[in-house]
XYZ file of N, CA and C in Angstrom:
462
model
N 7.719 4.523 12.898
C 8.024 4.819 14.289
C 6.956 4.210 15.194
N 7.568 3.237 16.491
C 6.849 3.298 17.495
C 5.307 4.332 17.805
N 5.695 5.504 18.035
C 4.616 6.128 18.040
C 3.795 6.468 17.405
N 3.824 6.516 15.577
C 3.052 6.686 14.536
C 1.329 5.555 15.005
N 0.273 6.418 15.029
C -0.996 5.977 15.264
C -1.121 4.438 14.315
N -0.751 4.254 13.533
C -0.758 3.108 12.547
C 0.491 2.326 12.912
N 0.763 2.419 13.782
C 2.326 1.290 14.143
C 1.703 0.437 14.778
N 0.331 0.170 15.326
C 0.232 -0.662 16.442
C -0.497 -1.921 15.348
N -1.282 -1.288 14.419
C -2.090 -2.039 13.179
C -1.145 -2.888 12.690
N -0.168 -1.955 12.024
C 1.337 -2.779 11.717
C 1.441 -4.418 12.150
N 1.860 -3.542 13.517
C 2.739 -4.594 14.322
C 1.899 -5.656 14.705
N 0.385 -5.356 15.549
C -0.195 -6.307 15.783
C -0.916 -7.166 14.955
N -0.723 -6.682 13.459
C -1.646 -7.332 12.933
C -0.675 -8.257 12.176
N 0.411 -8.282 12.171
C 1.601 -9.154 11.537
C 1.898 -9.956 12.873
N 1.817 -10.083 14.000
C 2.624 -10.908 14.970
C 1.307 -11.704 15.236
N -0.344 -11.145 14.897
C -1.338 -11.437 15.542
C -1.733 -12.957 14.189
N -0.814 -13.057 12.966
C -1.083 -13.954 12.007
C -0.014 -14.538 11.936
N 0.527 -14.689 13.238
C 1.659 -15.292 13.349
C 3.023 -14.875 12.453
N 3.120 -14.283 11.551
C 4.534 -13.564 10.926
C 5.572 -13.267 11.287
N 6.272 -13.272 11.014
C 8.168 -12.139 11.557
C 7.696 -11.021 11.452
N 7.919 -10.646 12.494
C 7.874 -8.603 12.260
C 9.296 -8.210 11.663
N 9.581 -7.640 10.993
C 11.003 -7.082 10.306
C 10.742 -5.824 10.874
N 11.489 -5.047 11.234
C 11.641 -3.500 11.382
C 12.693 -3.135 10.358
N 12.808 -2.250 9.740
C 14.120 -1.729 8.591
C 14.315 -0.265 9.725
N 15.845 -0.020 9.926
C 15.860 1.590 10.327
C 16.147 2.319 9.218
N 15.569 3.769 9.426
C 15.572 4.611 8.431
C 16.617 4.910 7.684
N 17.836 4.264 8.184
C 18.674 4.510 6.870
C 18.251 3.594 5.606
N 18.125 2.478 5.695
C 17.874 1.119 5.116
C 15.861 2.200 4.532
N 15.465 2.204 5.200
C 14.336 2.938 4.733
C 14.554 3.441 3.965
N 15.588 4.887 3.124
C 14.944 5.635 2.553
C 16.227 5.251 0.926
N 16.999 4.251 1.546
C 18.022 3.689 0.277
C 17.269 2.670 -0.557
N 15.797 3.213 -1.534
C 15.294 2.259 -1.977
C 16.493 0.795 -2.783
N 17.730 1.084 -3.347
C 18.152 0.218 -4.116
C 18.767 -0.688 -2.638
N 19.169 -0.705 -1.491
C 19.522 -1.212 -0.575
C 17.878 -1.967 -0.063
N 16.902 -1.669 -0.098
C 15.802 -1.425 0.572
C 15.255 -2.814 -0.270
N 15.329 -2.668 -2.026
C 14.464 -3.550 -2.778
C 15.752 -5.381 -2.758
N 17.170 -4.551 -2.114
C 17.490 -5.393 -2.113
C 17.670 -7.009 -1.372
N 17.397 -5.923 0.064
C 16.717 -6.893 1.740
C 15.404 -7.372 1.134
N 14.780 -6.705 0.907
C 13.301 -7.112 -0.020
C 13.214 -8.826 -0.479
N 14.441 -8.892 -1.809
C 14.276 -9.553 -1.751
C 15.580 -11.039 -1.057
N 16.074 -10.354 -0.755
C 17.125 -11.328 -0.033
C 16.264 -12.385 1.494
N 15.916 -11.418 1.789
C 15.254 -11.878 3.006
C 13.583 -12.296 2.747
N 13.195 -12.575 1.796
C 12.124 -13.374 1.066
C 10.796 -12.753 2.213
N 10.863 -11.305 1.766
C 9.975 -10.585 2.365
C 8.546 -10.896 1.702
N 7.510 -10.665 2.818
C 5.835 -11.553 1.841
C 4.980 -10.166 1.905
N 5.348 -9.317 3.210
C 4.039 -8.529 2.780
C 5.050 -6.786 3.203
N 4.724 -6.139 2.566
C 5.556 -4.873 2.912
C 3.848 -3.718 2.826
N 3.933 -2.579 4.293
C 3.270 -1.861 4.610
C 3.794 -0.383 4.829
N 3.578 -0.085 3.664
C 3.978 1.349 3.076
C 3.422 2.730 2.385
N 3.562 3.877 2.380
C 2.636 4.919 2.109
C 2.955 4.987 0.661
N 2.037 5.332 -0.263
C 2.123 5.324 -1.931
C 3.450 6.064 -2.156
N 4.424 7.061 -1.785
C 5.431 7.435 -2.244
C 6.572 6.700 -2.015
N 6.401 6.143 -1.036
C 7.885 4.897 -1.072
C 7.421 3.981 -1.762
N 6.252 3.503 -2.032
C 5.872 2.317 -3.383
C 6.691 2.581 -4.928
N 5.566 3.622 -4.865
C 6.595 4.587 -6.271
C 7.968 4.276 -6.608
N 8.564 4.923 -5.404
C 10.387 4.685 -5.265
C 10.645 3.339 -5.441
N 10.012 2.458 -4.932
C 10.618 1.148 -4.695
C 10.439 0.372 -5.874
N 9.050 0.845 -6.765
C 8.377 -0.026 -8.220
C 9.521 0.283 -8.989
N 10.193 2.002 -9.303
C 11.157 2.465 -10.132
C 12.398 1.692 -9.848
N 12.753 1.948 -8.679
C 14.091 1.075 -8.198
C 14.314 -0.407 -8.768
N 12.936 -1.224 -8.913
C 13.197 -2.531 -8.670
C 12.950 -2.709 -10.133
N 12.402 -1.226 -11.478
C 12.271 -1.999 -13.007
C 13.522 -1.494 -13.271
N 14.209 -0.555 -12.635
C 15.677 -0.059 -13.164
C 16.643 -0.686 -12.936
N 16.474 -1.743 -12.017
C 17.484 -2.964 -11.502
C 17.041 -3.944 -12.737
N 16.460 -4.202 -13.088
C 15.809 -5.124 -13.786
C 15.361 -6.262 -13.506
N 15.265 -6.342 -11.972
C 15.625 -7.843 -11.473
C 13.786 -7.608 -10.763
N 12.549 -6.996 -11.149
C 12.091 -6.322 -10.427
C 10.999 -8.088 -9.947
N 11.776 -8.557 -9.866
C 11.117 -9.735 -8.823
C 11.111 -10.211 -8.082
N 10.457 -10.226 -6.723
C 10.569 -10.546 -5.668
C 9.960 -12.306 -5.154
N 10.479 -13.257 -5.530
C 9.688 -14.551 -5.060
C 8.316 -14.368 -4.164
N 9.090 -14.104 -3.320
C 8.413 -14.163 -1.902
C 6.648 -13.300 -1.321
N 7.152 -12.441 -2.224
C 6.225 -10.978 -2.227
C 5.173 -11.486 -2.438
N 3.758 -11.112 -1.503
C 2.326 -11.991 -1.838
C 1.552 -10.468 -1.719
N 2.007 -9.830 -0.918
C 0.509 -8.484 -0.531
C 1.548 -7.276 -0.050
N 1.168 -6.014 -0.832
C 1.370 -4.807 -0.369
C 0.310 -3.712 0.158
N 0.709 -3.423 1.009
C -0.425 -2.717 1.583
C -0.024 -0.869 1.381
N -0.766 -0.051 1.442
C -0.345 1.346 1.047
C -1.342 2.187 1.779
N -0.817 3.346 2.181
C -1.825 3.758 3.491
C -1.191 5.343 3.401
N -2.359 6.063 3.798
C -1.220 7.666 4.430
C -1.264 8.345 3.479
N -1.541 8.042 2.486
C -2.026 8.902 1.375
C -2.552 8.380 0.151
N -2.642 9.045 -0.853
C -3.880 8.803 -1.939
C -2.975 7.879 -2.983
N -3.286 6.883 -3.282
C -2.672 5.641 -4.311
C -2.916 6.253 -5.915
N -2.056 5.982 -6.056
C -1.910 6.368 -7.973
C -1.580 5.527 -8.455
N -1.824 4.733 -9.643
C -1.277 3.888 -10.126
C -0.950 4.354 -11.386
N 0.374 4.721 -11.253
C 1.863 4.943 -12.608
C 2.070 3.699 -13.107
N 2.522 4.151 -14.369
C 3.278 2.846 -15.062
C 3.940 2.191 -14.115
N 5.019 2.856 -13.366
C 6.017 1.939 -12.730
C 5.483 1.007 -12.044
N 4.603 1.507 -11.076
C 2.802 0.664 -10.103
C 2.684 -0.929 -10.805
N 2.221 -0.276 -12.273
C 1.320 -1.497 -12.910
C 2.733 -2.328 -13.430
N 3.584 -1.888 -14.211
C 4.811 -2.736 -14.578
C 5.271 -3.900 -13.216
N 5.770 -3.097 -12.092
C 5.958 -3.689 -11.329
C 4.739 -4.996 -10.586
N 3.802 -4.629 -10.602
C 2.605 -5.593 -10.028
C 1.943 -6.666 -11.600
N 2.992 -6.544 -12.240
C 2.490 -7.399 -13.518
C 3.819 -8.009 -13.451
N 4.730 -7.885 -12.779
C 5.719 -9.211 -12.709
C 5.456 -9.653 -11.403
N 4.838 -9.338 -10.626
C 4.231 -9.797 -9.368
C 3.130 -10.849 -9.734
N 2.495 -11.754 -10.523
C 1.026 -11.913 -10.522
C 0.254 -12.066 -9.258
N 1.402 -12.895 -8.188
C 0.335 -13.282 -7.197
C 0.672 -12.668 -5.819
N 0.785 -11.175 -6.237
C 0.854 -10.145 -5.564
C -0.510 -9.677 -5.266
N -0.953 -9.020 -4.270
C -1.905 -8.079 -4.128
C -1.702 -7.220 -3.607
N -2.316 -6.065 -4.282
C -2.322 -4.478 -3.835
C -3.595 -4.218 -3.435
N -3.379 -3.728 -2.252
C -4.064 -3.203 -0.874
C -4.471 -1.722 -1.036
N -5.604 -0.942 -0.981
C -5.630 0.606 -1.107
C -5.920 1.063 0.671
N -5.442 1.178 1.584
C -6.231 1.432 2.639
C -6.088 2.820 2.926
N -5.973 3.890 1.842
C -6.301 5.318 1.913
C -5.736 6.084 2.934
N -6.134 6.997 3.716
C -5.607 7.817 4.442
C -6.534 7.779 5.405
N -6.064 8.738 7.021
C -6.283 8.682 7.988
C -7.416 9.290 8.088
N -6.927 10.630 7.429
C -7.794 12.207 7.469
C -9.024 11.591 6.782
N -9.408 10.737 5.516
C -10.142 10.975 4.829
C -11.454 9.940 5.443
N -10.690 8.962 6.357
C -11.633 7.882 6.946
C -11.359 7.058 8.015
N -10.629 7.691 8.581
C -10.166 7.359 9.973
C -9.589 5.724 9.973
N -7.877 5.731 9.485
C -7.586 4.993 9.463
C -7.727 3.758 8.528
N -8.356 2.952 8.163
C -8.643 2.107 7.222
C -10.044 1.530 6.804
N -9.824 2.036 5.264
C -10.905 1.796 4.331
C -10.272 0.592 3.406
N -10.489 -0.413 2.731
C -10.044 -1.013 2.226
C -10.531 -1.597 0.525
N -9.593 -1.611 -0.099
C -9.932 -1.681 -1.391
C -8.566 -2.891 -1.792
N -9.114 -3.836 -2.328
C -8.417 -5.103 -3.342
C -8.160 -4.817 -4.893
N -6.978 -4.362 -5.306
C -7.179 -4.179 -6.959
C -7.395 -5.400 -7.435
N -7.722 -5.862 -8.140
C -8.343 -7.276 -9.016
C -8.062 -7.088 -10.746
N -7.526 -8.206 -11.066
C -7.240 -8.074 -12.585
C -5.874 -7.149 -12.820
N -5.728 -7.439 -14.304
C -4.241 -7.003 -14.655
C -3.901 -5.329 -14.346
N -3.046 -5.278 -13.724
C -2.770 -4.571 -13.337
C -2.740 -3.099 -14.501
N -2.346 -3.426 -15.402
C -2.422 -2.412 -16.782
C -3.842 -1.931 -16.863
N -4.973 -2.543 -16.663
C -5.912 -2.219 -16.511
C -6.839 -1.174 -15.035
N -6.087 -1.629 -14.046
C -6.465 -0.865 -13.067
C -6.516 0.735 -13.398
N -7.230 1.630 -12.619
C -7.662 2.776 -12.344
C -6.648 3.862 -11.963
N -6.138 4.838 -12.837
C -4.662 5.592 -12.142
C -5.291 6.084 -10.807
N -6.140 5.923 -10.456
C -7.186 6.727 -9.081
C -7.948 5.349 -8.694
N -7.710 4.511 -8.034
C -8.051 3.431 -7.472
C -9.430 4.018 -6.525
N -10.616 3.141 -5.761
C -11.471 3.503 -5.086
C -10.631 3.118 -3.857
N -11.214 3.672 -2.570
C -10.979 3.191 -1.859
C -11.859 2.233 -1.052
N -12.653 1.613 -1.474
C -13.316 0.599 -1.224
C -14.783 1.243 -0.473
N -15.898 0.300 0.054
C -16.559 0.597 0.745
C -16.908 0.548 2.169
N -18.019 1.049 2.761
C -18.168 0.943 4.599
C -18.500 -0.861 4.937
N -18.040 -1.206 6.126
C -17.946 -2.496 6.470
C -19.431 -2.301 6.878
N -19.967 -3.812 7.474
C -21.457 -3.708 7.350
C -21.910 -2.867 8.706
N -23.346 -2.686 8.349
C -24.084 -2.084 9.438
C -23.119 -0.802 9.790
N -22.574 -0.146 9.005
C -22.135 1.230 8.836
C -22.726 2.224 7.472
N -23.051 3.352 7.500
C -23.278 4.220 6.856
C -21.875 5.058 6.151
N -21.809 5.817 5.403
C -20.818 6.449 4.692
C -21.268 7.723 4.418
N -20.897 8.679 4.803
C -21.428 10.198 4.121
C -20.187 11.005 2.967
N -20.838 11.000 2.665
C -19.738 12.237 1.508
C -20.150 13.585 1.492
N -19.232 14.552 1.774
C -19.616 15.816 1.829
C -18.756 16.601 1.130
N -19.554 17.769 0.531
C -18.717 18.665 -0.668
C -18.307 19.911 0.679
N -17.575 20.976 -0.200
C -16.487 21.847 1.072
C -17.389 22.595 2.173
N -19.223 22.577 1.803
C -19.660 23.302 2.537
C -20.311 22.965 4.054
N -20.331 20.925 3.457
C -20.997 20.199 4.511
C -21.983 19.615 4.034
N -22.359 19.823 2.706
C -23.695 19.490 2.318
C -23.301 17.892 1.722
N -23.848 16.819 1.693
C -23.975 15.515 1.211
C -23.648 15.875 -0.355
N -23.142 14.978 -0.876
C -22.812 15.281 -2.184
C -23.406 13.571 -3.201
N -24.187 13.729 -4.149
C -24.525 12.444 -5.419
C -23.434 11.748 -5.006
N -23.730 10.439 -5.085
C -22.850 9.500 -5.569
C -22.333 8.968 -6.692
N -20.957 9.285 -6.766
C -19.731 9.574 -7.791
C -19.290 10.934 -8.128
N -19.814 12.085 -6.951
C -19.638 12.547 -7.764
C -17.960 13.209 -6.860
N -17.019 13.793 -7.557
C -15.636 13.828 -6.922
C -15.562 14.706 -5.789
């Protein structure tokens, strides 16, 4: 939606690299087998989506069997916490020259943190990082009371 705080990132950052903006309406949104099928009909390159429609769309597109998209170069995933399921890694291992994007959630870091998975996808982390602070920024981690918490530790 227009008004969603992350629509403007979206939009401007696809028209601002020169791209087609595609909009899908929510019917076409939530019919992943209609959804993986514009996907790839319309030789879509980068799709910007929250980890539960990924999910839907990885299952959709190994149960079709067709789960390849030419076109497909970068997915981006945002709005909540990334898991990487079989379906995840199956699907991004017929992708090779795909990349998966972690840019985490809003609540946890105001908008975008960014993380590159690298290497075969079978190998990636079912709990991906979400990357680190851009430069000349600090990072705090705090446990439920406020207090700074070791690094690594969950």
């Amino acid at each position: 939606a227009l008004g969603f705080d992350v629509a403007f990132q979206e939009i401007f950052g696809t028209l601002a690299a020169g791209a087609t903006l595609e909009l899908v309406d929510s019917e076409l949104r939530l019919d992943f087998v209609r959804l993986w099928a514009h996907i790839r009909a319309r030789g879509i390159e980068r799709l910007y989506l929250p980890y539960i429609a990924l999910q839907a769309l990885a299952e959709t597109a190994m149960a079709a069997g067709d789960a390849f998209a030419p076109a497909l170069r970068e997915v981006i995933t945002a709005g909540e916490q990334l898991r990487i399921t079989p379906q995840i890694a199956a699907f991004f291992a017929r992708h090779p020259g795909c990349r998966l994007h972690n840019h985490y959630g809003p609540t946890e870091s105001h908008v975008v943190v960014a993380h590159t998975l690298a290497g075969e996808p079978a190998a990636w982390p079912v709990l991906p990082p979400i990357g680190r602070p851009v430069g000349n920024v600090r990072i705090y981690l705090l446990d439920a009371h406020g207090a700074p918490v070791a690094e690594g530790v969950a």
